[in-house]
Amino acid sequence: AGVRPHIPQYEHLLYGSVTESNLPTLLHRLRGLCDFATQGGIPFSDREIALKIESQTVSAKLHVRQSLDQPNAPWILSYQGQLELGDNTRLTAVRTCVHAGCSHNVLEFLRDLGFMPTTEVLLKGHIFRKGLIRVLVFRLYQSDSGDVDSARLFSQNYLVEMSAVASSGQDAISGEMKNFAEHLKPIVVMEKTDGIR
């Protein structure tokens, strides 16, 4: 049997932020626009750890995300490429990505390989979906070893991340995201930036 070729996946991204006073209006708007299954906005609390390895021959950065709401769920290991922002014809920021579900000992495994944690944050908010498009509305907290009680709030504003993962050549999703973002104005203006994490 032949080996299936790896099809590169690309993450399309737009970012914004909204004040606490405008949060109810944004959530109401998203409930009306998004898929029925996520109309209420699924609450989530995640812990995310960035890890890095550097030597004379290799340099790499990975992210590990753990759901605090569902402790038995697989942890998510992610590779995120450099954001491509220079192409003015693109409507969104784009980066290569690989996401994989892992066992709960993935941090120990990565440390054994030489990866060292660089930052740790908590994300608390709501997830909405519209087809392939995922919208996260959340607050970001500085965390020490996943301790929720001592986590420090970065900003009073809520961050908004709109993303969609598609294969190479499926750039139409950028147009769909930009159109969807237009429906969120003037509550939040979604922009192609260098990211919030």
C-alpha atoms as one frame of an Amber mdcrd trajectory, in Angstrom:
protein
   0.000   0.000   0.000   1.203   3.517  -0.791   2.002   6.063   1.882  -0.525
   8.875   2.044   1.165  12.244   1.495   0.958  14.770   4.317  -1.359  17.617
   3.364  -0.208  20.846   5.039  -2.816  22.501   7.240  -3.059  26.265   7.518
  -4.655  28.234  10.330  -6.354  31.481   9.262  -6.607  34.055  12.064  -8.183
  37.390  12.980  -7.862  39.081  16.364  -9.732  41.721  18.321 -10.677  42.781
  21.834 -13.821  43.979  23.535 -14.429  45.838  26.792 -16.248  44.160  29.651
 -19.195  46.550  29.213 -19.601  45.475  25.560 -19.210  41.742  26.262 -22.969
  40.995  26.670 -23.698  42.693  23.321 -20.978  40.668  21.559 -22.158  37.382
  23.074 -25.739  38.191  22.027 -24.582  38.913  18.466 -22.573  35.664  18.313
 -25.536  33.642  19.604 -27.578  34.927  16.685 -24.900  34.284  14.053 -23.335
  30.983  15.092 -24.317  27.333  14.754 -27.181  26.142  16.941 -25.005  23.668
  18.873 -22.864  26.536  20.194 -25.513  29.268  20.250 -25.136  29.856  23.965
 -21.364  29.913  23.707 -19.716  26.872  25.274 -17.833  27.975  28.423 -14.219
  26.830  28.613 -11.216  27.089  30.918  -7.900  25.980  29.455  -4.301  25.947
  30.613  -1.752  26.577  27.856   2.002  26.056  28.172   4.570  27.180  25.600
   7.740  25.090  25.439  10.982  25.702  23.570  14.069  23.734  22.643  17.243
  25.350  21.400  20.645  23.976  20.506  23.261  24.498  17.812  21.345  22.170
  15.497  17.684  22.640  16.380  15.249  25.333  17.486  11.547  24.635  17.943
   8.549  25.859  19.917   5.436  23.866  20.830   2.231  24.594  22.742   0.391
  22.188  25.045  -3.200  22.878  26.038  -5.118  21.187  28.860  -8.843  21.530
  29.478  -9.503  22.425  33.131 -13.232  21.750  32.657 -12.691  18.207  31.329
  -9.672  16.760  33.152  -9.992  13.391  31.368  -9.952  14.934  27.876  -6.774
  14.467  25.790  -4.226  17.239  26.046  -3.639  19.080  22.744  -0.095  19.377
  21.412   0.296  22.109  18.778   2.989  23.256  16.409   2.307  26.773  15.126
   4.389  28.155  12.282   5.374  31.784  11.779   2.440  34.088  11.007   2.447
  35.238   7.386   1.388  38.898   7.406   3.273  40.391   4.462   0.870  39.344
   1.681  -1.603  42.223   1.387  -3.910  40.113  -0.803  -4.635  37.806   2.147
  -7.612  38.824   4.243  -6.396  37.033   7.373  -3.130  36.181   9.059  -2.057
  32.639   8.078   0.323  30.110   9.618   1.044  26.423   9.222  -0.224  24.284
  12.076  -0.330  20.749  13.414  -2.653  19.815  16.299  -2.676  16.371  17.945
  -4.435  14.852  20.938  -1.988  13.433  23.508  -1.882  11.560  26.790  -1.586
  13.450  30.068   2.160  12.766  30.390   3.025  14.796  27.265   4.777  17.501
  29.332   7.108  14.972  30.940   7.818  13.457  27.518   8.661  16.857  26.011
  10.898  17.734  28.979  12.754  14.425  28.483  13.352  15.480  24.864  14.887
  18.754  26.062  11.924  21.142  25.770  11.698  23.750  28.524   8.514  25.660
  29.508   8.725  29.388  28.700   5.244  30.741  29.528   2.045  29.451  31.054
  -1.372  31.096  30.782  -4.990  30.342  31.592  -7.774  31.130  29.141 -11.351
  31.484  30.421 -14.274  32.336  28.198 -16.680  31.063  25.533 -16.349  29.114
  22.269 -18.649  29.699  19.292 -18.652  27.945  15.899 -19.920  28.910  12.463
 -19.115  26.070  10.066 -15.311  25.796   9.967 -14.903  29.097  11.804 -14.219
  29.032  15.540 -14.558  32.155  17.691 -13.019  32.332  21.162 -14.012  35.163
  23.497 -11.833  34.961  26.588  -9.756  36.571  29.272  -6.085  35.731  29.610
  -4.457  35.045  32.994  -0.806  34.621  33.950  -0.494  31.260  35.651   2.061
  29.436  37.778   1.903  25.663  37.268  -1.815  25.673  36.508  -2.798  27.209
  39.860  -6.153  28.800  39.023  -6.551  30.523  42.402  -3.320  32.536  42.119
  -3.671  33.349  38.388  -3.291  37.064  37.586  -5.509  38.797  35.042  -3.582
  40.329  32.106  -6.279  42.824  31.072  -9.858  43.750  31.935 -10.705  43.476
  28.222 -11.807  40.236  26.612  -9.727  38.962  23.704 -11.479  37.694  20.578
  -9.761  35.126  18.351 -11.380  33.976  15.108  -9.741  30.985  13.438 -10.276
  28.288  10.836  -8.024  25.414   9.780  -7.956  24.507   6.086  -5.730  22.704
   3.604  -3.425  24.473   1.190  -5.352  26.178  -1.599  -8.553  26.571   0.409
  -8.116  30.329   0.770 -11.849  31.000   0.374 -12.178  30.506   4.126 -10.361
  33.844   4.599 -13.182  35.612   2.746 -15.797  33.819   4.850 -14.018  34.906
   8.026 -13.743  38.514   6.858 -17.456  38.572   5.976 -18.340  37.065   9.346
 -16.146  39.649  11.098 -18.074  42.450   9.358 -21.214  41.311  11.221 -19.432
  41.852  14.551 -18.768  45.555  13.913 -18.843  47.997  15.626 -18.783  45.879
  18.807 -15.382  44.452  17.910 -13.071  45.124  14.966 -11.255  41.949  13.921
  -7.805  42.535  12.475  -4.938  40.664  10.881  -2.170  41.142  13.455   0.834
  39.260  14.758  -1.273  37.492  17.361  -2.164  37.745  21.006  -0.332  34.672
  22.303
